[in-house]
Coordinates of C-alpha atoms and ligand atoms in Angstrom, one line a residue:
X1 CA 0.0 0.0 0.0
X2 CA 2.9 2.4 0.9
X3 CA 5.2 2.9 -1.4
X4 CA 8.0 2.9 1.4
X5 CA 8.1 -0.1 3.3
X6 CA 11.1 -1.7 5.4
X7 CA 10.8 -5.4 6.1
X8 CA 11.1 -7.2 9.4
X9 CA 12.0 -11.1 8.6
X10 CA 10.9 -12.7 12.0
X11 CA 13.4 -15.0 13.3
X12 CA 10.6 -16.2 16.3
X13 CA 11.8 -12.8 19.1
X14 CA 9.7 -11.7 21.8
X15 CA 10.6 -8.1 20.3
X16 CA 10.0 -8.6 16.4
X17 CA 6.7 -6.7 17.1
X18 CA 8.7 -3.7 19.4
X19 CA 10.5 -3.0 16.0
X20 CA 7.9 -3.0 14.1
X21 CA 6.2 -0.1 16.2
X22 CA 9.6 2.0 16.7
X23 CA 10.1 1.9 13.0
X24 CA 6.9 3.3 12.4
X25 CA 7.3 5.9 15.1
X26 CA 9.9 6.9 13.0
X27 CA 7.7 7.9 10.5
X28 CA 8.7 4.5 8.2
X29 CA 5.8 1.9 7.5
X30 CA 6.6 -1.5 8.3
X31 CA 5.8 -4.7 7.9
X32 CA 6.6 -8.3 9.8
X33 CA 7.2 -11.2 7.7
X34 CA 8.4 -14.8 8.3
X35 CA 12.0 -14.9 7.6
X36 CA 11.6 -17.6 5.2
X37 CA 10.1 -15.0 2.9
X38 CA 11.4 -15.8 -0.9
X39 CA 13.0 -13.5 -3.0
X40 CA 10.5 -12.8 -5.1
X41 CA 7.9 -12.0 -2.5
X42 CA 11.0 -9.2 -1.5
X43 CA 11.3 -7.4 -4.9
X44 CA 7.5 -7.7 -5.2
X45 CA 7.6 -5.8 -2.1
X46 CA 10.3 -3.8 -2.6
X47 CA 11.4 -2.5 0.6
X48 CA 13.5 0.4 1.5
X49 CA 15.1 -1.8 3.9
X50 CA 15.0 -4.9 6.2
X51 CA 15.8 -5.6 9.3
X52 CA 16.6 -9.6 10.7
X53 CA 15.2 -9.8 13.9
X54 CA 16.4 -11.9 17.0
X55 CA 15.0 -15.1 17.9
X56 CA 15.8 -17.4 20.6
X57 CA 17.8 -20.6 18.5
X58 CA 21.8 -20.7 17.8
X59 CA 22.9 -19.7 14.2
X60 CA 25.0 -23.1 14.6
X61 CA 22.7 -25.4 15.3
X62 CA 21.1 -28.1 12.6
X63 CA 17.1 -26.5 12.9
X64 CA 18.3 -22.9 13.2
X65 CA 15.8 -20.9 11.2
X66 CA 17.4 -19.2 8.2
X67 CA 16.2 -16.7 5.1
X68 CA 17.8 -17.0 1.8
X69 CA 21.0 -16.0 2.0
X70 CA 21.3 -13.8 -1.4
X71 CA 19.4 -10.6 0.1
X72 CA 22.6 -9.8 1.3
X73 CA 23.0 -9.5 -2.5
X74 CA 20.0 -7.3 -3.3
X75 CA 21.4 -4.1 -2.5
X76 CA 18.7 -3.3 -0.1
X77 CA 20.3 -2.3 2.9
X78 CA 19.8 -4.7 5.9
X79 CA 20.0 -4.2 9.7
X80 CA 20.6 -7.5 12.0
X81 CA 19.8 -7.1 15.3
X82 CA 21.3 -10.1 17.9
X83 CA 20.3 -13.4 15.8
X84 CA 19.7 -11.3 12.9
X85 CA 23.4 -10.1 13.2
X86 CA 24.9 -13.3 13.4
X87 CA 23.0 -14.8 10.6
X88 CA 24.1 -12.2 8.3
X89 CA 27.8 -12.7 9.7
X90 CA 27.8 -16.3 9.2
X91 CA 26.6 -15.8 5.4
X92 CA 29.4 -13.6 5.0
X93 CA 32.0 -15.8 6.5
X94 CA 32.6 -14.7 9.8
X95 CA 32.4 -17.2 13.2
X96 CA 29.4 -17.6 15.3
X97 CA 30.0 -19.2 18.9
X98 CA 28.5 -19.6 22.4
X99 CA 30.1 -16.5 24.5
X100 CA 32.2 -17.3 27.3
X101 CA 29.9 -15.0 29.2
X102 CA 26.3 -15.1 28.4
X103 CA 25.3 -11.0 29.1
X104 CA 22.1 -10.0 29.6
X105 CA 20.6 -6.7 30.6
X106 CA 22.3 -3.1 30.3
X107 CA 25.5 -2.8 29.7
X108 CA 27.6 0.2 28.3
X109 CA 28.7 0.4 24.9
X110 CA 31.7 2.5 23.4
X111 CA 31.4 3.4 19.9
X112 CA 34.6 3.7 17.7
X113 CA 32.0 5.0 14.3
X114 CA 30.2 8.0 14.4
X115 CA 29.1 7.8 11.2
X116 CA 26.2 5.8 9.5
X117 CA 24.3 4.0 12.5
X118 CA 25.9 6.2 15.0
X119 CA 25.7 9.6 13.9
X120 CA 25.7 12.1 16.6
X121 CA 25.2 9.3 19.8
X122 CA 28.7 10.5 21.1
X123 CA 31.4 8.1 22.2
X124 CA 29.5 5.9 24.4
X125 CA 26.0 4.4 25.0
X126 CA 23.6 2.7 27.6
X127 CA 22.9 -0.5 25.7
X128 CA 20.3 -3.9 26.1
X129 CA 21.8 -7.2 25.7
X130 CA 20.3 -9.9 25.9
X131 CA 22.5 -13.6 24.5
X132 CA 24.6 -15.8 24.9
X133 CA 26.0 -16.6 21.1
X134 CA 28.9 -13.9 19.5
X135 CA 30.4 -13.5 17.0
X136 CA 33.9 -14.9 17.9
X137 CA 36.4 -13.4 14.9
X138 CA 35.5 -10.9 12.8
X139 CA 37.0 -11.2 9.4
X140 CA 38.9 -8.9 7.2
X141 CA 35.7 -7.6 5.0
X142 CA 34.0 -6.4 8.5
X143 CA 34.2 -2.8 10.3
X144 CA 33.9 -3.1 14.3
X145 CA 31.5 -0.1 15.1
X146 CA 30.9 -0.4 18.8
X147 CA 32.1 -3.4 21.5
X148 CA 31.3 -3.6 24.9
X149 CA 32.9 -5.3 27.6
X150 CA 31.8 -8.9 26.8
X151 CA 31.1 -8.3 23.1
X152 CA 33.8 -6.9 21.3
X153 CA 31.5 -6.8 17.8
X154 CA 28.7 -5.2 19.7
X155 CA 28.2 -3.1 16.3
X156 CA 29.4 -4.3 12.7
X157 CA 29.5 -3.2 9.4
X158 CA 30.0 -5.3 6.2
X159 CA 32.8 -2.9 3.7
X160 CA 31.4 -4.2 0.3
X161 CA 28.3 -5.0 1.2
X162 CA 25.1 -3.1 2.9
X163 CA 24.4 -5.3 5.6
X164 CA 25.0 -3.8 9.0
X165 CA 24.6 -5.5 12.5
X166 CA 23.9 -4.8 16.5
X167 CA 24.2 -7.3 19.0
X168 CA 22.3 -5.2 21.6
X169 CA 18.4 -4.9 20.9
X170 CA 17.9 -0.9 20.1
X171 CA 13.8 -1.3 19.7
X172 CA 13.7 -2.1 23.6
X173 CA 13.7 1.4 25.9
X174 CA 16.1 -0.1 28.2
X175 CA 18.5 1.2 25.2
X176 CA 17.9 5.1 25.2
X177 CA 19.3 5.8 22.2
X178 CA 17.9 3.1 20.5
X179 CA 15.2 5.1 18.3
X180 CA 18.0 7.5 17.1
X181 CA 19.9 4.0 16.2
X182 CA 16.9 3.2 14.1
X183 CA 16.6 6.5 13.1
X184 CA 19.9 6.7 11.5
X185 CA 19.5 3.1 9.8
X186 CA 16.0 4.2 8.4
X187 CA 17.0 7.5 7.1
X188 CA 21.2 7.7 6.7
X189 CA 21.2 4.4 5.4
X190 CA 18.1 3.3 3.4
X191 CA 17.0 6.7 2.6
X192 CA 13.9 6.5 3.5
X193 CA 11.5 10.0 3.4
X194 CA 9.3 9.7 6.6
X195 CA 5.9 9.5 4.5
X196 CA 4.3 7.1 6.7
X197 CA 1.4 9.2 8.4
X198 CA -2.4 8.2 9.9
X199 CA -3.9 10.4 7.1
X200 CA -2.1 8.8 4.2
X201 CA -3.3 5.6 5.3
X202 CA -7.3 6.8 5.5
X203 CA -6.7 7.8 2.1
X204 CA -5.0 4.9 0.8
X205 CA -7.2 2.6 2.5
X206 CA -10.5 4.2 2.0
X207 CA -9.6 4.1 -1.5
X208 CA -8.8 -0.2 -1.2
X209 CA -12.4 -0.5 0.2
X210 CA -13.6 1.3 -2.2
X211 CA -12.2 -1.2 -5.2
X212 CA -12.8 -4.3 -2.6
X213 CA -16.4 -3.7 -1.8
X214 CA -17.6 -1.7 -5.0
X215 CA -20.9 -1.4 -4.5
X216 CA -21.8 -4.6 -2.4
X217 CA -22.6 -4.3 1.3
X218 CA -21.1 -4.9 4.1
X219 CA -21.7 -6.1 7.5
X220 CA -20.3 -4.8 10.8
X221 CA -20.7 -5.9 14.4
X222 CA -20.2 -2.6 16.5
X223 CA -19.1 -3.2 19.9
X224 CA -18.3 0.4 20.7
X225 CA -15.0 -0.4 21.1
X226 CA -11.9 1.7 19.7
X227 CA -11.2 -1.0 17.1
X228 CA -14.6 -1.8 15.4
X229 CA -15.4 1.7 15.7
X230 CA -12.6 2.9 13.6
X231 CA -13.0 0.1 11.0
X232 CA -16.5 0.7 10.5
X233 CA -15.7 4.4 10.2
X234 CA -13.0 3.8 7.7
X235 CA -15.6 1.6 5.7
X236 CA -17.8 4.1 5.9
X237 CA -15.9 7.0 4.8
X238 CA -15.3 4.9 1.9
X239 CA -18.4 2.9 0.8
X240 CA -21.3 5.1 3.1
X241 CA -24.8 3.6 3.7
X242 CA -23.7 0.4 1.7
X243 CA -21.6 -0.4 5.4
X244 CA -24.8 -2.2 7.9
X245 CA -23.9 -1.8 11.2
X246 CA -25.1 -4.2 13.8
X247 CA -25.2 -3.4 17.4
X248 CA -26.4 -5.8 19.8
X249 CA -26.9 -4.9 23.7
X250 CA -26.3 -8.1 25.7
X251 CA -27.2 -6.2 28.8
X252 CA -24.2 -6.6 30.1
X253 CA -23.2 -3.4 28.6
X254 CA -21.8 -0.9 31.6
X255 CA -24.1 2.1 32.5
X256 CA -25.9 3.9 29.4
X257 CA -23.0 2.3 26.8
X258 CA -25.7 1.4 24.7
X259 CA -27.6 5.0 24.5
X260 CA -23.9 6.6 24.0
X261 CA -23.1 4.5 21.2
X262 CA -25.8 4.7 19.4
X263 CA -26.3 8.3 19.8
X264 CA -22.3 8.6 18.6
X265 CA -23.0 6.3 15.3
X266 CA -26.2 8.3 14.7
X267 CA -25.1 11.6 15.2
X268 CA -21.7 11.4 13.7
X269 CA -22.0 9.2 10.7
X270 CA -24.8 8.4 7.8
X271 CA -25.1 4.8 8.6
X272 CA -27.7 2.0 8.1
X273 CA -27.5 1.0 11.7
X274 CA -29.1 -2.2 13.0
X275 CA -30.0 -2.0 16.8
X276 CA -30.5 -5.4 18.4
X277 CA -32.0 -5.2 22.1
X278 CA -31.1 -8.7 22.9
X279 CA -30.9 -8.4 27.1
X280 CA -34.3 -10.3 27.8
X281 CA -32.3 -12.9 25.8
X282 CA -28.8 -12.7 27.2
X283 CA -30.3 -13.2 30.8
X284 CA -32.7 -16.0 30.2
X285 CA -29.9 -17.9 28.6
X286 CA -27.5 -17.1 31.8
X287 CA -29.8 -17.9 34.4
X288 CA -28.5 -20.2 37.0
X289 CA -25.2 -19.9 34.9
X290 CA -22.2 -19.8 37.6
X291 CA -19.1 -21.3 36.0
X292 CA -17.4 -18.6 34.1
X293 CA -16.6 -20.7 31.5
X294 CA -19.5 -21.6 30.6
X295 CA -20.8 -18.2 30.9
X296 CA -18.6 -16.9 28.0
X297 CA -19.3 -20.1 26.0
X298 CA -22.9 -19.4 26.5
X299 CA -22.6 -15.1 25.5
X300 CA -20.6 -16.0 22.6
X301 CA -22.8 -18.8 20.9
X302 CA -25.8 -16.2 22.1
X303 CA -23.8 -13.2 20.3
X304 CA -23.2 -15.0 16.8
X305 CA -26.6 -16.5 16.8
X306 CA -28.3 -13.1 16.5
X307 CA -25.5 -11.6 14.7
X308 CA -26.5 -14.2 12.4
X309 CA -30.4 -13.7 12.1
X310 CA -29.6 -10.1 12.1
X311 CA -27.3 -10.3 9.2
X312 CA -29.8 -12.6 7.3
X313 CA -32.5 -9.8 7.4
X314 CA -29.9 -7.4 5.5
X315 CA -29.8 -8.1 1.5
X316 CA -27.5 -8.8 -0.4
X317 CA -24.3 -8.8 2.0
X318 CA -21.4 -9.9 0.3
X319 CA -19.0 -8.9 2.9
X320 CA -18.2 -9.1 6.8
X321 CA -15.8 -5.9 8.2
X322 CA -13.6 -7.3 11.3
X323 CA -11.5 -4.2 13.4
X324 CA -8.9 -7.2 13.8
X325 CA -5.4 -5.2 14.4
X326 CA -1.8 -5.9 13.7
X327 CA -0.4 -8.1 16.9
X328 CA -3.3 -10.1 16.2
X329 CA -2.2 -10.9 12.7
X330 CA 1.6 -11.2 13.7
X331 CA 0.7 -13.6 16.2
X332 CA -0.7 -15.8 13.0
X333 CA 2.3 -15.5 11.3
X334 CA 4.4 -18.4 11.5
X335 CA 8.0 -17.2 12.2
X336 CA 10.0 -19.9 10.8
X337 CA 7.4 -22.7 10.3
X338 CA 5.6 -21.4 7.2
X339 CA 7.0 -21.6 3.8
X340 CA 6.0 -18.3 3.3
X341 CA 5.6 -15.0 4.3
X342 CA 2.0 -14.6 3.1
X343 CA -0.3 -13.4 6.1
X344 CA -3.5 -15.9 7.5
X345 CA -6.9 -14.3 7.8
X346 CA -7.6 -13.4 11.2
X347 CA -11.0 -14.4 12.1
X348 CA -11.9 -12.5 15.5
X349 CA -15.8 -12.9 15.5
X350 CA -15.7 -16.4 16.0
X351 CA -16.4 -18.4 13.0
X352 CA -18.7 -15.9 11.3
X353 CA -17.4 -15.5 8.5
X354 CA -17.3 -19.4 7.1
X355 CA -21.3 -19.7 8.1
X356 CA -22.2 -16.3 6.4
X357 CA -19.9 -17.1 3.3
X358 CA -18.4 -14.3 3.6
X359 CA -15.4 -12.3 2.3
X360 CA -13.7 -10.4 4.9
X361 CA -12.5 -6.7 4.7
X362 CA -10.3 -5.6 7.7
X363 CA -9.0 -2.0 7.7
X364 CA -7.2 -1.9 10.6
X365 CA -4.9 -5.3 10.4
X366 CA -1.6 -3.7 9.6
X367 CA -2.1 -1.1 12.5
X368 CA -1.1 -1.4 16.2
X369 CA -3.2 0.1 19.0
X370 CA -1.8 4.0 19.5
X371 CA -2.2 4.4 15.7
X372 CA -6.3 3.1 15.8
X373 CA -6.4 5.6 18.3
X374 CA -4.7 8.3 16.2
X375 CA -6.9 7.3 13.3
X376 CA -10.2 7.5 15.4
X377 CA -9.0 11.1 16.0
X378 CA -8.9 12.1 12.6
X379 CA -12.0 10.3 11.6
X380 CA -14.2 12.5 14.2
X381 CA -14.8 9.5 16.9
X382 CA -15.2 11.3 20.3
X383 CA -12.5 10.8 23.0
X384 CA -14.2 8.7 25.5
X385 CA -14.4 5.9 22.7
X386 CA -11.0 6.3 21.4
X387 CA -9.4 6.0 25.0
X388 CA -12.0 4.1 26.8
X389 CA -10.2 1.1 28.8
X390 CA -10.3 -2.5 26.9
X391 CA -13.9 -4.1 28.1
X392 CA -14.5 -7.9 27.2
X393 CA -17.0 -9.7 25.0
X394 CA -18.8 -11.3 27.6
X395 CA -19.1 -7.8 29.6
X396 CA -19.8 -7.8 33.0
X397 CA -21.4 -11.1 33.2
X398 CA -17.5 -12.5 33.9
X399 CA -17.4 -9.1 37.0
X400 CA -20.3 -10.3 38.7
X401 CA -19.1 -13.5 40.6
X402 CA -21.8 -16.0 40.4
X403 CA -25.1 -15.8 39.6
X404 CA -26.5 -12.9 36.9
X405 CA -29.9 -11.1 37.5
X406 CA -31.0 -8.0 36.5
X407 CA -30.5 -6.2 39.8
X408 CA -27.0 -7.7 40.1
X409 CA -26.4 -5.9 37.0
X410 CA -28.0 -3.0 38.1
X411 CA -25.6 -2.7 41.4
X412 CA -22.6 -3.3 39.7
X413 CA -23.2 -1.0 37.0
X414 CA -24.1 1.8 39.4
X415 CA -20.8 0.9 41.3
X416 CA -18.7 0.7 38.3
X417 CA -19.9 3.8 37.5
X418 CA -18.3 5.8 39.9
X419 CA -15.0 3.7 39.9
X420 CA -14.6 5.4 36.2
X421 CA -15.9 9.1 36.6
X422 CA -13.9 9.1 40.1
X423 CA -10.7 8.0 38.0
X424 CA -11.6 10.5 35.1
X425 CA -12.2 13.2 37.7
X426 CA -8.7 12.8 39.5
X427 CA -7.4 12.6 36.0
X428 CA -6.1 9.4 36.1
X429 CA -8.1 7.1 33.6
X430 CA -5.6 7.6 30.9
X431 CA -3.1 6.8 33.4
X432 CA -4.7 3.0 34.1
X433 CA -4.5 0.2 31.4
X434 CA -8.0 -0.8 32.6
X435 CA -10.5 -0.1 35.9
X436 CA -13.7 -1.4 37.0
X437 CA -16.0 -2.9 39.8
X438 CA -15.8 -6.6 40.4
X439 CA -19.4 -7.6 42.2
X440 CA -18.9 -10.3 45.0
X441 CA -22.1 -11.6 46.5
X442 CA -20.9 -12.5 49.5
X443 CA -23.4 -11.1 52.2
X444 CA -21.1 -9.0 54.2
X445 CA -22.5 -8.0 57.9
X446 CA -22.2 -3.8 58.1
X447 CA -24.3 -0.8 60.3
X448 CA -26.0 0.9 58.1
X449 CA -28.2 3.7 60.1
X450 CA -29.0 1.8 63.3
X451 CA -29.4 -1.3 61.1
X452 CA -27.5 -4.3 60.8
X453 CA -27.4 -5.0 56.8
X454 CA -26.4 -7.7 55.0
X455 CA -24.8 -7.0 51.4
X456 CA -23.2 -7.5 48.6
X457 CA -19.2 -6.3 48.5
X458 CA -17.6 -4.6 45.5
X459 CA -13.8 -5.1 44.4
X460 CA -12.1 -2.3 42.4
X461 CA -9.7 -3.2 40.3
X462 CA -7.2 -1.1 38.3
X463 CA -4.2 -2.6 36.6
X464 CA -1.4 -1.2 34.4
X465 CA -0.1 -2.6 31.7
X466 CA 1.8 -2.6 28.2
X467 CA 0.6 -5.5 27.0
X468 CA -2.5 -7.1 28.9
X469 CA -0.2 -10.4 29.8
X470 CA 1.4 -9.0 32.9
X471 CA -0.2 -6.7 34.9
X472 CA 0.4 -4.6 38.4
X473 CA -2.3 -3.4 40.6
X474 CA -2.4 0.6 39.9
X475 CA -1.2 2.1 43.1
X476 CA -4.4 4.7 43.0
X477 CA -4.1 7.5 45.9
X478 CA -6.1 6.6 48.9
X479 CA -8.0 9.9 48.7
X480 CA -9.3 8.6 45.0
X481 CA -10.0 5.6 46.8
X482 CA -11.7 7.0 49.7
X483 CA -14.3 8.8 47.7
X484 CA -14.9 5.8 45.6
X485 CA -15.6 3.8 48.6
X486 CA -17.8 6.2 50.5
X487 CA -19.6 7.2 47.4
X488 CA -20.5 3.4 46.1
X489 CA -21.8 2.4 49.6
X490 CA -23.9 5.4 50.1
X491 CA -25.4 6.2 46.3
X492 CA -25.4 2.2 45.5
X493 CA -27.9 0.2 47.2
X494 CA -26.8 -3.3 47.9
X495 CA -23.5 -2.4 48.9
X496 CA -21.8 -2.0 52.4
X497 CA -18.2 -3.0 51.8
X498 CA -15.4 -1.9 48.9
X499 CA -12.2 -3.5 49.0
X500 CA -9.1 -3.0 46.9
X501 CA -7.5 -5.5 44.6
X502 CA -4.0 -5.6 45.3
X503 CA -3.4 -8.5 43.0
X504 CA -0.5 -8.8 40.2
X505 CA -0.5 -10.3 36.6
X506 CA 0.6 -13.2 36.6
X507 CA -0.3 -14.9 39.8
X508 CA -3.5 -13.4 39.1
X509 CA -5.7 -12.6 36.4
X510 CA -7.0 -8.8 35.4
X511 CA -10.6 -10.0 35.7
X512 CA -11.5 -11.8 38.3
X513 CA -14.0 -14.3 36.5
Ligands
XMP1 P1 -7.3 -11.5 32.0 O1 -8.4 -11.6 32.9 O2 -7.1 -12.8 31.2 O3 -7.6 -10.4 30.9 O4 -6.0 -11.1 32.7 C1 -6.7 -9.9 30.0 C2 -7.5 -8.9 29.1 O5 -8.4 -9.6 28.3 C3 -9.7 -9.2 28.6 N1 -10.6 -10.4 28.7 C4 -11.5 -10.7 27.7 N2 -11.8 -10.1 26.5 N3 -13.3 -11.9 26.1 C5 -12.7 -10.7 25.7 O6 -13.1 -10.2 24.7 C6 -13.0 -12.6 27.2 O7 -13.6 -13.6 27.5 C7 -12.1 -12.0 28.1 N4 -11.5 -12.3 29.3 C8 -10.6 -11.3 29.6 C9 -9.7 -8.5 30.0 O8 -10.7 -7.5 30.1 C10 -8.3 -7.9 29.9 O9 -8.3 -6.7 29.2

């Protein structure tokens, strides 16, 4: 789509998607593939660049992943970072052993080049290792760049050929100067421009839709989330009253989501909106329901069923929009498995698409989360959408422990209620990954008046996080707290007791169902 791409051939790191994002911070579209990408598929591609990633095998070893060796003759410059730096050396003849020290963590690096990767970083750097293979002798045709103590190649250069190589990881922030690094490869080296912007891309993509779709329709489940949002107002922009948008409240919706979503979609965009009010539904299939489990089996059956009938009703569909992003899609790439680098489909509505017959269009599947958000902002979708916290599919059903009725929804939506506007109020919402009421029906003892009462308890729970897979307990101030307490257990009736989640990521989980 963008005419200036550099190419990240995915040797199976935990940080292939990190460079990803901090090349496109620096203005650069790129692209994960799997490393075994042929060189066909490159030229096809024609990247600017690439960049060989780490990955967690020994260049030495008989199953080592490897790419085809001639892109080191393609003149396309080509950055190898850790494994990706000892692949390239061993191609070009130099010696790849286990270190005598394996080094891990920061380390300090002294840099004998200032030009090329190094330009303006001084004579030394802070630094990330993390391995335990070098490259033990550096032949003739080789420039050392940097060294550290342990590594004395910490930084290479090939002389006749374009490939360059770090052994520290510079897309990691424990390297400081690690964006200026890339910086200097993306722009010094490969020449790239710095045309990679949110607007191009509603362009560009608005006009792919456009030729996708023509004039067929298209189906959309709106969730009210950042992601399906955005999609369906991409598909929008680009296709109009021909995108169907289906909304279904499950009831388990937090307070007035349903009114604010609807009112958003009406208000801001000319769409043929389908609202389903499927609560009467949701609960009769819950009742009696406790294992969590089995509530999310049952919400999710229940949620593609009426999708289902819903989208029947609409004519002629021929499509099915998803707001499936990027890490998503990477995670279905096979790093070193797949014989190529070509990208699976990504079905996030559970098996949808195969019953409908359906082709799928998703806008949003090269694009990590801060650039949904930065797209959302340009397409006109109000704030509290674009930065609301992550809420799941099965909705609070999985935050009321135990058994769901309509007045157990009704307390917990009252008390999550305040959690959020007291968090928005002290101004810390944008702060926390993700914040909400947990319901416990536990029948807790309390005075209330001269009355002994006998009521439900409410957790909060507020977590931050990068990534959603580890998770600490947000360290809230006790004021914030305080009011949160005293206002749940006097404006929410049902409720005599608020505690505090001081629970971690792993042992625990972020929700408590
Ligand atoms: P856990 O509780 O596993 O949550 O630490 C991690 C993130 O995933 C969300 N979550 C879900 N999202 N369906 C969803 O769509 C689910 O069944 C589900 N369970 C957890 C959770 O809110 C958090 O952001």
């Amino acid at each position: 789509m963008n005419n200036e791409t550099v190419l990240i051939l995915d040797f199976g790191s935990q940080y292939t998607q990190l460079i990803a994002r901090r090349i496109r911070e620096n203005k650069v579209y790129s692209e994960i593939v799997s490393c075994q990408i042929t060189l066909e598929e490159i030229k096809k591609i024609n990247p600017k660049g690439i960049v060989l990633s780490g990955g967690p095998a020994s260049v030495y070893t008989k199953n080592a992943p490897i790419c085809n060796k001639e892109i080191l003759h393609m003149d396309i410059p080509i950055l190898g970072i850790c494994y990706g730096m000892q692949i390239g050396c061993q191609f070009l003849g130099s010696a790849v052993t286990p270190s005598e020290k394996r080094e891990y963590g920061k380390t300090i690096c002294k840099i004998n080049d200032n030009t090329n990767l190094f330009q303006s970083l001084g004579n030394e750097i802070t630094v990330w290792m993390s391995h335990g293979d070098q490259i033990s002798d550096l032949p003739e045709q080789f420039i050392s760049l940097a060294s550290t103590a342990n590594s004395p190649f910490a930084a290479i250069k090939h002389k006749s050929s374009n490939f360059y190589g770090l052994q520290f990881h510079p897309e990691v922030t424990h390297t400081p100067d690690g964006q200026k690094i890339l910086y200097n490869f993306l722009y010094n080296i490969c020449g790239c421009s710095g045309n990679w912007k949110t607007g191009s891309f509603i362009k560009e993509s608005v006009e792919g839709i456009k030729k996708q779709a023509g004039n067929k329709r298209v189906i959309c489940a709106l969730s009210g989330g950042v992601d399906s949002s955005v999609a369906a107002a991409i598909i929008n922009k680009a296709i109009g009253r021909n995108l169907s948008c289906i909304f279904v409240d499950t009831g388990l919706l937090r307070m007035d989501e349903a009114r604010y979503i609807i009112k958003t979609f009406k208000d801001n965009f000319d769409i043929d909106f389908h609202f389903v009010d499927a609560k009467e539904r949701f609960l009769q299939k819950l009742k009696g329901v406790l294992d969590p489990e089995e509530k999310r089996k049952i919400i999710g059956h229940e949620f593609i069923a009426i999708f289902t009938e819903e989208a029947k009703r609409i004519k002629d569909v021929e499509f099915l929009a998803q707001g499936t992003l990027y890490p998503d899609v990477i995670e279905s790439i096979p790093a070193h498995g797949g014989p190529t680098a070509s990208i699976k489909s990504h079905h996030n509505v559970g098996g949808l698409p195969e019953e409908l017959g359906l082709e799928l269009i998703e806008p949003l599947r090269f694009m990590f989360k801060d650039e949904v958000r930065e797209l959302g902002h340009e397409l006109g979708i109000p704030d509290e959408i674009i930065w609301q916290h992550p809420f799941p599919g099965p909705g609070l059903a999985i935050r009321i422990i135990g058994d769901i009725t309509f007045e157990r929804l009704e307390v917990l939506r009252n008390a999550d209620k305040i959690v959020i506007d007291e968090l928005k109020r002290s101004g810390l919402y944008r702060k926390i990954s993700q914040a909400f009421a947990v319901l416990i029906p536990l029948g807790s003892v309390g005075v209330m008046g001269d009355e002994r009462s006998y009521e439900n308890v409410i957790a909060i729970r507020a977590v931050e996080t990068t990534d959603f897979m580890t998770a600490d307990w947000s360290e809230i101030p006790y004021e914030v707290l305080r009011t949160m307490s005293s206002r749940i257990i006097n404006e929410v009736k049902g409720v005599n007791r608020v505690t505090y989640d001081v629970s971690s990521k792993p042992p625990s989980t972020i929700e408590w169902e």
